Amino acid sequence: MVERKLLVLFGSQTGTAQDTAERIGREAKRRHFQCRVEALDSYDVANLINELLVIFVCATTGQGDPPDNMKMFWRFLFRKNLPPGSLCQLDYAVLGLGDSSYPKFNFVAKKLHKRVLQLGGNPLLPVALGDDQHDLGPDAVVDPWLLALWDKILALYPLPPGLEIISPDVRFSAGDVVMIQPQNCPEDVQQFCQLLRLDPDRCFVLKPTDPDASLPALLPQPCTIRHLVTHYLDISCVPRRSFFELLSYFSTNELEREKLQEFSSAQGQEELYSYCNRPRRTTLEALWDFPHTTCAIPPEYLLDLIPRIRPRAFSIASSMLAHPDRIQILMAVVRYKTQLSKPRRGLCSTWLASLNPEQGDFRVPLWVKKGGMKFPADPDTPVIMIGPGTGVAPFRAAIQERVAQGRRGNCLFFGCRQKSKDFYCQAEWEELVTKGFLTLFTAFSRDQEEKVYVQHRIQENQRLVWELLNSRNAHIYLAGNAKQMPAAVAEALQSVLQLEGGLSPSEAEEHLIALERSQRFQSETWS
């Protein structure tokens, strides 16, 4: 049997690349590899010709310079007298960590990948380019890249008989989020392949046309068309103006080309909005409307034409103290009508809802990220939580955590349309109220003639809210839909500050801003 050894080498300036390398080392040990993690300059580079499997993790500093702890390695690797096939037995992967606001973004990782390839190395995946400027930080690239990398490595070095991957020590706390990578449904994938006259089982190898271009980390090499469309191409998103512009270049049909050019022109934006955005028409549906053009799309342009499926963020709705081996989320299955005959569906929620655990195990790619909400460390600090609808999810995690620690002073304002249909976690809340761990106020907006929302309940209980804020230094948390609710809640809180605290309207507004600055008022809303 081939020896299961892995070497992780890092070049790190601030410690981020080292942390990532050590994380990879831990993941390797869970997969039963003998693994060493070393700084590049601590490693005897002359031994590289004997290595079979290496992962490089490197940062880029200054104007495209290597970090201090890999400079000797760098000089050695770029000697001109090194034979071209000297690393022919090496399987390798390169993970770069950089910042796209700098001109030489991830220059070291790109150059290292290219040099090892020149010396005969066999890349397991395209170079990964983590970016500090991404909304989700470098993990937006690193996490899916590592999932794909382990799939590759385990195909080359299968687990020994009788052994399984050791479960990760996933840790999270109240306020954290789980990122879930969804996929397209088989019916949509089939329709897409039929429209473009593609064989879903055809294999291809992706190669960059530009040496500095990075390839999608999620895609295996070789890859099938079915895998590409299922896991990568976001055919359910509403297409942008650039989609129609690129599509117009492929069109062989005069009428279709004229319409595509109109949609991609400045003058045609109102009509494009009416065609796409207002009815929430998907990319797949738009392709149906331009059949002559669609069947003429060169497959090599698919990645330019259609964006990748982005991961979805869900607030974790459970505490490790209550459910140590589970991550629970509270999810509404997105389904609504527009002027189009077919109902609109949310990609991630529809996919998750379609999975039936009774039919076997399903693989759901996910990872945990730190959330924006931080709950008080002091056990005596009360919390006022305002969470209408699925906005109550992070508060369920917080309440479970606080109850497990014996903390009282938990006040929840929950709202939904109808008590009989969407009073989430009703039995759980009522039990905690009975035990004295929770003070609960509910607003069921459609259960009476006059609509009642959480902001009304706040005003009705203004004395309690003021006492908790003023006398007991309570923290306020708000989560839910970002339309009218946050402004209405802020107005209700200002009203409490005025009526109970005797503040003027401007003082109440300033006081609420001060609470936000000191993180005693935190909110997490989404559209």
Coordinates of C-alpha atoms in Angstrom, one line a residue:
M1 CA 0.0 0.0 0.0
V2 CA 1.2 3.5 -0.8
E3 CA 2.4 5.4 2.3
R4 CA -0.2 8.1 3.3
K5 CA 2.2 11.0 3.9
L6 CA 1.3 14.6 3.4
L7 CA 3.6 17.7 3.8
V8 CA 2.1 21.1 4.3
L9 CA 4.6 24.0 3.7
F10 CA 3.7 27.6 4.5
G11 CA 5.1 31.1 3.9
S12 CA 3.5 33.5 6.3
Q13 CA 4.1 37.1 7.3
T14 CA 1.3 37.9 9.7
G15 CA 0.4 34.4 10.8
T16 CA -2.8 33.9 8.7
A17 CA -1.1 31.5 6.2
Q18 CA 0.4 29.5 9.2
D19 CA -3.0 29.2 10.8
T20 CA -4.5 27.9 7.5
A21 CA -1.6 25.5 7.1
E22 CA -2.1 24.2 10.6
R23 CA -5.9 23.8 9.9
I24 CA -5.0 21.7 6.9
G25 CA -2.7 19.6 9.0
R26 CA -5.5 18.9 11.5
E27 CA -7.9 18.0 8.6
A28 CA -5.2 15.6 7.2
K29 CA -4.8 13.8 10.6
R30 CA -8.6 13.4 10.7
R31 CA -8.2 11.6 7.4
H32 CA -5.5 9.3 8.9
F33 CA -2.5 10.9 7.0
Q34 CA 0.9 11.2 8.6
C35 CA 1.3 15.0 8.3
R36 CA 4.0 17.5 8.9
V37 CA 3.4 21.3 8.8
E38 CA 6.5 23.4 8.4
A39 CA 7.6 26.9 7.4
L40 CA 9.1 26.8 3.9
D41 CA 12.5 28.1 5.1
S42 CA 12.6 25.5 7.9
Y43 CA 12.2 22.7 5.4
D44 CA 15.3 21.3 3.6
V45 CA 14.2 22.1 0.1
A46 CA 16.6 19.6 -1.4
N47 CA 14.3 16.9 -0.1
L48 CA 11.4 18.2 -2.3
I49 CA 12.3 15.8 -5.1
N50 CA 11.5 12.9 -2.8
E51 CA 8.1 14.1 -1.7
L52 CA 4.9 12.6 -3.2
L53 CA 2.2 14.9 -1.8
V54 CA 2.6 18.6 -0.8
I55 CA 0.2 21.5 -0.1
F56 CA 1.8 24.9 -0.2
V57 CA 0.1 27.8 1.7
C58 CA 1.6 31.2 1.0
A59 CA 0.8 34.9 1.5
T60 CA 2.0 37.7 -0.7
T61 CA 3.6 40.8 1.0
G62 CA 4.4 44.3 -0.2
Q63 CA 4.7 44.6 -3.9
G64 CA 4.4 40.9 -4.7
D65 CA 7.3 39.7 -2.4
P66 CA 7.4 36.4 -0.7
P67 CA 7.1 36.4 3.2
D68 CA 10.3 36.4 5.2
N69 CA 10.0 32.7 6.2
M70 CA 10.1 31.5 2.6
K71 CA 12.7 33.7 0.9
M72 CA 15.5 31.1 0.9
F73 CA 13.1 28.5 -0.5
W74 CA 12.0 31.0 -3.1
R75 CA 15.6 31.7 -4.3
F76 CA 16.4 28.0 -4.5
L77 CA 13.2 27.1 -6.4
F78 CA 13.9 29.7 -9.1
R79 CA 17.5 28.6 -9.8
K80 CA 17.9 28.2 -13.6
N81 CA 19.9 25.0 -13.3
L82 CA 17.1 23.0 -11.8
P83 CA 16.1 20.1 -14.2
P84 CA 12.6 20.5 -15.8
G85 CA 11.4 17.1 -14.6
S86 CA 12.9 17.2 -11.1
L87 CA 9.5 17.2 -9.4
C88 CA 7.8 14.7 -11.7
Q89 CA 6.6 12.4 -8.9
L90 CA 5.1 15.3 -6.8
D91 CA 1.3 15.8 -6.5
Y92 CA 0.8 19.3 -5.2
A93 CA -1.7 22.1 -4.6
V94 CA -1.1 25.8 -3.9
L95 CA -3.3 28.0 -1.7
G96 CA -2.7 31.7 -1.8
L97 CA -3.8 34.3 0.7
G98 CA -3.9 37.9 -0.5
D99 CA -5.7 41.2 -0.9
S100 CA -7.2 42.1 -4.3
S101 CA -6.9 45.8 -3.5
Y102 CA -3.1 45.4 -4.2
P103 CA -1.9 45.3 -7.8
K104 CA 0.1 42.1 -7.4
F105 CA -2.8 40.1 -5.9
N106 CA -1.6 36.6 -4.8
F107 CA 1.5 37.0 -7.0
V108 CA 3.6 34.6 -4.9
A109 CA 0.9 31.8 -5.1
K110 CA 0.5 32.2 -8.8
K111 CA 4.2 32.2 -9.5
L112 CA 4.9 29.2 -7.2
H113 CA 2.1 27.2 -8.8
K114 CA 3.6 27.9 -12.3
R115 CA 7.2 27.1 -11.2
V116 CA 6.3 23.8 -9.6
L117 CA 4.4 22.9 -12.8
Q118 CA 7.5 23.8 -14.9
L119 CA 9.6 21.4 -12.8
G120 CA 7.2 18.6 -13.6
G121 CA 4.8 18.7 -10.6
N122 CA 1.3 17.4 -11.0
P123 CA -1.3 20.0 -9.8
L124 CA -4.3 18.4 -8.0
L125 CA -6.4 21.6 -8.4
P126 CA -6.0 25.1 -9.9
V127 CA -4.3 27.5 -7.6
A128 CA -6.7 29.0 -5.0
L129 CA -6.7 32.7 -4.5
G130 CA -8.1 33.7 -1.1
D131 CA -9.1 37.4 -1.0
D132 CA -9.3 39.6 2.2
Q133 CA -11.6 42.0 0.2
H134 CA -14.3 39.3 -0.4
D135 CA -17.5 39.8 1.7
L136 CA -16.8 36.5 3.4
G137 CA -13.0 37.0 3.6
P138 CA -10.5 34.5 2.2
D139 CA -12.6 31.6 3.5
A140 CA -15.1 32.2 0.6
V141 CA -12.4 30.6 -1.6
V142 CA -10.5 28.5 1.0
D143 CA -13.4 26.4 2.3
P144 CA -14.8 25.1 -1.0
W145 CA -11.3 24.6 -2.4
L146 CA -10.4 22.4 0.6
L147 CA -13.5 20.3 0.2
A148 CA -12.6 19.7 -3.5
L149 CA -8.9 19.1 -2.6
W150 CA -9.7 16.4 0.0
D151 CA -12.0 14.7 -2.6
K152 CA -9.0 14.6 -5.0
I153 CA -6.5 13.4 -2.4
L154 CA -8.8 10.6 -1.1
A155 CA -9.2 9.4 -4.6
L156 CA -5.4 9.0 -4.8
Y157 CA -4.9 7.8 -1.3
P158 CA -8.1 6.1 -0.1
L159 CA -8.8 5.6 3.6
P160 CA -7.4 2.3 4.9
P161 CA -10.0 -0.5 5.3
G162 CA -12.1 -0.1 8.4
L163 CA -11.2 3.5 9.0
E164 CA -13.5 6.6 8.6
I165 CA -12.8 10.3 8.6
I166 CA -12.8 11.4 12.2
S167 CA -15.6 13.9 12.8
P168 CA -14.3 17.5 13.0
D169 CA -14.5 19.4 16.3
V170 CA -16.9 22.0 14.9
R171 CA -17.4 24.7 17.4
F172 CA -19.9 27.5 17.3
S173 CA -21.7 29.8 19.7
A174 CA -24.9 31.8 19.7
G175 CA -24.9 34.4 16.9
D176 CA -22.7 32.3 14.5
V177 CA -23.8 31.4 11.0
V178 CA -23.6 28.3 8.8
M179 CA -22.7 28.7 5.1
I180 CA -24.5 26.1 2.9
Q181 CA -23.5 25.5 -0.7
P182 CA -26.7 24.6 -2.7
Q183 CA -27.0 22.9 -6.0
N184 CA -29.4 22.9 -9.0
C185 CA -32.2 20.4 -9.2
P186 CA -31.8 17.5 -11.8
E187 CA -34.8 18.7 -13.9
D188 CA -33.2 22.1 -14.4
V189 CA -29.8 20.6 -15.2
Q190 CA -31.4 18.3 -17.8
Q191 CA -33.3 21.2 -19.4
F192 CA -30.2 23.3 -19.6
C193 CA -28.2 20.6 -21.3
Q194 CA -31.0 20.0 -23.8
L195 CA -31.2 23.7 -24.6
L196 CA -27.5 24.0 -25.2
R197 CA -27.4 20.5 -26.9
L198 CA -24.8 19.3 -24.4
D199 CA -24.1 15.7 -23.4
P200 CA -24.3 15.9 -19.5
D201 CA -21.9 12.9 -19.2
R202 CA -19.2 14.4 -21.4
C203 CA -16.0 15.0 -19.6
F204 CA -13.7 18.0 -20.0
V205 CA -10.5 19.5 -18.5
L206 CA -10.6 23.2 -17.7
K207 CA -7.5 25.2 -18.7
P208 CA -7.0 28.9 -18.2
T209 CA -6.6 31.0 -21.4
D210 CA -4.8 33.6 -19.3
P211 CA -1.8 32.3 -17.2
D212 CA -2.8 34.7 -14.4
A213 CA -6.4 33.6 -14.3
S214 CA -7.6 31.3 -11.5
L215 CA -9.8 28.3 -12.2
P216 CA -12.8 27.5 -10.1
A217 CA -11.7 25.6 -7.0
L218 CA -14.9 23.7 -6.6
L219 CA -14.6 21.9 -9.9
P220 CA -12.8 18.5 -10.1
Q221 CA -10.4 17.9 -13.0
P222 CA -11.6 16.2 -15.2
C223 CA -15.2 17.3 -14.7
T224 CA -18.5 16.3 -16.4
I225 CA -21.0 18.8 -17.8
R226 CA -23.6 17.5 -15.4
H227 CA -21.3 18.3 -12.4
L228 CA -20.5 21.7 -13.7
V229 CA -24.2 22.6 -14.2
T230 CA -25.4 21.0 -11.0
H231 CA -22.8 22.3 -8.6
Y232 CA -21.3 25.5 -10.1
L233 CA -23.4 27.4 -12.7
D234 CA -26.2 29.5 -11.1
I235 CA -28.8 28.9 -13.8
S236 CA -31.6 29.9 -11.3
C237 CA -30.3 33.5 -10.7
V238 CA -31.9 36.5 -12.4
P239 CA -29.5 37.4 -15.2
R240 CA -27.7 40.8 -15.3
R241 CA -27.2 43.2 -18.2
S242 CA -23.7 41.7 -19.0
F243 CA -25.3 38.3 -19.6
F244 CA -27.4 39.7 -22.5
E245 CA -24.5 41.6 -23.9
L246 CA -22.3 38.5 -24.1
L247 CA -25.2 36.4 -25.4
S248 CA -25.7 38.9 -28.2
Y249 CA -22.2 38.1 -29.6
F250 CA -23.1 34.4 -30.1
S251 CA -26.5 35.1 -31.7
T252 CA -27.0 33.9 -35.3
N253 CA -30.6 35.0 -35.4
E254 CA -31.2 38.6 -36.3
L255 CA -34.4 39.1 -34.3
E256 CA -32.9 37.5 -31.2
R257 CA -29.7 39.5 -31.6
E258 CA -31.6 42.8 -31.9
K259 CA -33.5 42.1 -28.6
L260 CA -30.3 41.0 -26.8
Q261 CA -28.6 44.2 -27.9
E262 CA -31.5 46.2 -26.7
F263 CA -31.4 44.6 -23.3
S264 CA -27.7 45.3 -23.0
S265 CA -28.0 49.0 -24.1
A266 CA -28.4 51.9 -21.7
Q267 CA -31.8 52.8 -23.4
G268 CA -33.1 49.3 -22.9
Q269 CA -32.7 49.0 -19.1
E270 CA -36.3 49.8 -18.2
E271 CA -37.5 47.0 -20.6
L272 CA -34.8 44.7 -19.2
Y273 CA -36.1 45.4 -15.7
S274 CA -39.6 44.5 -16.8
Y275 CA -38.5 41.4 -18.5
C276 CA -36.1 40.1 -15.8
N277 CA -36.1 41.7 -12.4
R278 CA -39.8 42.5 -11.9
P279 CA -41.0 38.9 -12.6
R280 CA -37.7 37.4 -11.2
R281 CA -37.1 35.5 -14.5
T282 CA -34.2 33.0 -14.1
T283 CA -31.2 32.6 -16.4
L284 CA -32.6 29.2 -17.5
E285 CA -35.9 30.8 -18.5
A286 CA -34.1 33.6 -20.4
L287 CA -32.2 31.0 -22.4
W288 CA -35.5 29.3 -23.3
D289 CA -36.7 32.7 -24.8
F290 CA -33.6 32.9 -27.1
P291 CA -33.5 29.3 -28.5
H292 CA -31.4 30.0 -31.6
T293 CA -28.8 31.9 -29.7
T294 CA -28.7 29.5 -26.8
C295 CA -27.8 26.5 -29.0
A296 CA -25.0 28.5 -30.5
I297 CA -23.3 29.3 -27.2
P298 CA -19.7 27.8 -27.2
P299 CA -19.3 25.6 -24.1
E300 CA -16.0 27.3 -23.3
Y301 CA -17.8 30.5 -22.6
L302 CA -20.2 29.1 -20.0
L303 CA -18.1 30.2 -17.0
D304 CA -18.0 33.8 -18.4
L305 CA -21.7 33.8 -19.2
I306 CA -23.2 32.4 -16.0
P307 CA -22.0 33.2 -12.4
R308 CA -21.1 30.6 -9.9
I309 CA -23.6 29.4 -7.3
R310 CA -22.9 31.4 -4.1
P311 CA -23.2 29.9 -0.6
R312 CA -26.2 30.9 1.5
A313 CA -25.8 32.1 5.1
F314 CA -28.2 30.8 7.8
S315 CA -28.2 31.8 11.4
I316 CA -27.5 28.8 13.6
A317 CA -30.7 28.1 15.6
S318 CA -29.2 25.8 18.2
S319 CA -26.6 25.7 20.9
M320 CA -23.8 23.2 21.3
L321 CA -24.6 23.0 25.0
A322 CA -28.1 21.7 24.1
H323 CA -27.3 19.8 20.9
P324 CA -23.6 18.9 20.9
D325 CA -23.6 16.9 17.7
R326 CA -26.0 19.0 15.6
I327 CA -26.3 22.2 13.7
Q328 CA -30.0 23.3 13.5
I329 CA -31.3 26.1 11.3
L330 CA -34.8 27.6 10.9
M331 CA -35.5 28.0 7.2
A332 CA -38.6 29.1 5.3
V333 CA -38.9 27.4 2.0
V334 CA -38.9 30.3 -0.5
R335 CA -41.8 30.1 -2.9
Y336 CA -43.8 33.0 -4.4
K337 CA -45.8 34.0 -7.4
T338 CA -45.0 36.7 -10.0
Q339 CA -46.6 37.5 -13.3
L340 CA -44.9 34.3 -14.7
S341 CA -47.0 31.2 -14.6
K342 CA -44.4 29.1 -12.8
P343 CA -43.9 29.9 -9.1
R344 CA -40.5 31.3 -8.1
R345 CA -38.5 29.1 -5.8
G346 CA -35.4 29.7 -3.6
L347 CA -32.5 27.6 -4.8
C348 CA -31.1 26.6 -1.4
S349 CA -34.3 26.3 0.6
T350 CA -36.0 24.2 -2.2
W351 CA -32.9 21.9 -2.5
L352 CA -32.6 21.4 1.3
A353 CA -36.4 20.7 1.6
S354 CA -36.1 18.1 -1.2
L355 CA -33.6 16.0 0.8
N356 CA -35.3 13.1 2.6
P357 CA -33.0 11.5 5.2
E358 CA -35.1 8.4 5.1
Q359 CA -33.9 7.7 1.6
G360 CA -30.3 7.6 2.8
D361 CA -27.4 9.9 3.6
F362 CA -27.0 13.2 1.7
R363 CA -23.8 15.3 1.5
V364 CA -24.5 19.0 2.2
P365 CA -21.4 21.1 1.8
L366 CA -21.3 23.6 4.7
W367 CA -19.0 25.5 7.0
V368 CA -19.4 27.6 10.1
K369 CA -18.5 31.3 10.3
K370 CA -18.4 33.8 13.1
G371 CA -21.6 35.9 13.1
G372 CA -22.0 39.6 13.7
M373 CA -23.9 39.2 17.0
K374 CA -22.1 38.9 20.3
F375 CA -24.0 38.0 23.4
P376 CA -22.9 39.4 26.8
A377 CA -20.3 37.4 28.8
D378 CA -21.7 38.6 32.1
P379 CA -24.3 36.1 33.3
D380 CA -26.3 38.8 35.1
T381 CA -26.8 41.0 32.0
P382 CA -30.4 40.6 30.6
V383 CA -31.1 40.4 26.9
I384 CA -34.0 41.8 24.9
M385 CA -34.4 39.8 21.7
I386 CA -36.7 41.0 18.9
G387 CA -37.0 38.3 16.2
P388 CA -40.1 38.2 14.0
G389 CA -40.4 35.1 11.7
T390 CA -37.2 33.2 10.9
G391 CA -35.4 36.2 12.5
V392 CA -35.9 34.3 15.8
A393 CA -33.3 31.7 14.8
P394 CA -30.2 33.2 16.4
F395 CA -32.2 33.9 19.6
R396 CA -33.2 30.2 19.9
A397 CA -29.4 29.5 19.9
A398 CA -28.8 32.3 22.5
I399 CA -31.7 31.2 24.7
Q400 CA -30.6 27.5 24.7
E401 CA -27.1 28.6 25.5
R402 CA -28.1 30.9 28.3
V403 CA -30.6 28.4 29.8
A404 CA -27.9 25.7 29.8
Q405 CA -25.7 28.1 31.8
G406 CA -28.5 28.8 34.2
R407 CA -29.0 32.4 33.0
R408 CA -32.3 34.1 33.4
G409 CA -33.2 37.6 32.2
N410 CA -34.2 36.4 28.7
C411 CA -36.9 38.6 27.1
L412 CA -38.1 37.7 23.6
F413 CA -40.5 39.6 21.3
F414 CA -41.6 37.2 18.6
G415 CA -44.0 38.0 15.7
C416 CA -45.5 36.0 12.8
R417 CA -48.7 36.1 10.7
Q418 CA -50.8 33.4 12.4
K419 CA -50.3 31.6 15.7
S420 CA -51.7 28.3 14.3
K421 CA -49.4 28.2 11.2
D422 CA -46.0 29.8 12.0
F423 CA -45.4 30.2 15.7
Y424 CA -42.0 28.7 15.5
C425 CA -40.7 26.7 18.5
Q426 CA -44.0 27.4 20.4
A427 CA -43.8 24.4 22.8
E428 CA -40.1 25.1 23.6
W429 CA -40.8 28.8 24.4
E430 CA -43.9 28.0 26.5
E431 CA -41.9 25.4 28.5
L432 CA -39.2 28.0 29.2
V433 CA -41.8 30.6 30.3
T434 CA -43.3 28.0 32.7
K435 CA -39.8 27.3 34.2
G436 CA -39.1 31.0 34.6
F437 CA -36.2 31.2 32.1
L438 CA -38.1 33.3 29.5
T439 CA -40.3 36.3 29.3
L440 CA -42.2 36.1 26.0
F441 CA -44.3 38.6 24.0
T442 CA -46.0 37.6 20.8
A443 CA -47.5 39.5 17.9
F444 CA -49.7 37.5 15.5
S445 CA -50.4 40.1 12.8
R446 CA -53.2 38.3 11.0
D447 CA -55.1 36.8 13.9
Q448 CA -57.3 39.9 14.4
E449 CA -58.7 42.6 12.3
E450 CA -56.1 45.2 13.2
K451 CA -52.6 44.1 12.4
V452 CA -50.3 43.8 15.4
Y453 CA -46.5 43.7 15.0
V454 CA -43.5 43.3 17.4
Q455 CA -43.1 47.1 17.6
H456 CA -46.6 47.4 19.1
R457 CA -45.7 44.9 21.8
I458 CA -42.5 46.8 22.6
Q459 CA -44.6 50.0 23.1
E460 CA -47.2 48.1 25.2
N461 CA -44.4 46.9 27.5
Q462 CA -42.4 50.1 27.5
R463 CA -42.0 50.2 31.3
L464 CA -40.4 46.7 31.4
V465 CA -38.1 47.6 28.4
W466 CA -37.0 50.8 30.0
E467 CA -36.3 49.1 33.4
L468 CA -34.2 46.4 31.7
L469 CA -32.3 49.0 29.7
N470 CA -31.8 51.7 32.4
S471 CA -31.6 49.8 35.6
R472 CA -30.1 46.5 34.5
N473 CA -27.9 47.5 31.5
A474 CA -29.7 45.1 29.2
H475 CA -28.5 44.4 25.6
I476 CA -31.0 44.6 22.7
Y477 CA -30.8 42.3 19.7
L478 CA -32.8 42.5 16.5
A479 CA -33.0 40.0 13.6
G480 CA -35.2 39.5 10.6
N481 CA -36.4 41.0 7.3
A482 CA -34.7 44.3 6.4
K483 CA -37.8 46.0 4.8
Q484 CA -39.9 48.1 7.2
M485 CA -39.4 46.1 10.4
P486 CA -36.0 47.5 11.6
A487 CA -37.1 51.1 11.2
A488 CA -40.4 50.4 12.9
V489 CA -38.6 48.7 15.9
A490 CA -36.1 51.6 16.2
E491 CA -39.0 54.0 16.3
A492 CA -40.7 52.0 19.0
L493 CA -37.5 51.9 21.1
Q494 CA -37.1 55.6 20.7
S495 CA -40.7 56.0 21.8
V496 CA -39.8 54.0 25.0
L497 CA -36.8 56.3 25.6
Q498 CA -39.0 59.4 25.3
L499 CA -42.0 58.3 27.3
E500 CA -40.3 56.3 30.1
G501 CA -36.9 58.0 30.1
G502 CA -38.0 61.5 29.5
L503 CA -35.7 62.1 26.6
S504 CA -36.5 64.5 23.7
P505 CA -36.9 62.9 20.2
S506 CA -33.3 64.0 19.2
E507 CA -31.9 62.7 22.5
A508 CA -33.7 59.4 22.1
E509 CA -32.3 59.0 18.6
E510 CA -28.8 59.8 19.9
H511 CA -29.1 57.4 22.8
L512 CA -30.1 54.6 20.5
I513 CA -27.0 55.4 18.3
A514 CA -24.9 55.3 21.4
L515 CA -26.3 51.9 22.3
E516 CA -25.3 50.7 18.9
R517 CA -21.8 52.1 19.2
S518 CA -21.3 50.3 22.5
Q519 CA -22.7 47.1 21.0
R520 CA -25.6 47.1 23.5
F521 CA -27.9 47.3 20.5
Q522 CA -27.0 44.9 17.7
S523 CA -29.0 43.9 14.6
E524 CA -28.7 41.4 11.8
T525 CA -31.2 41.9 9.0
W526 CA -31.5 40.6 5.5
S527 CA -33.5 41.4 2.4

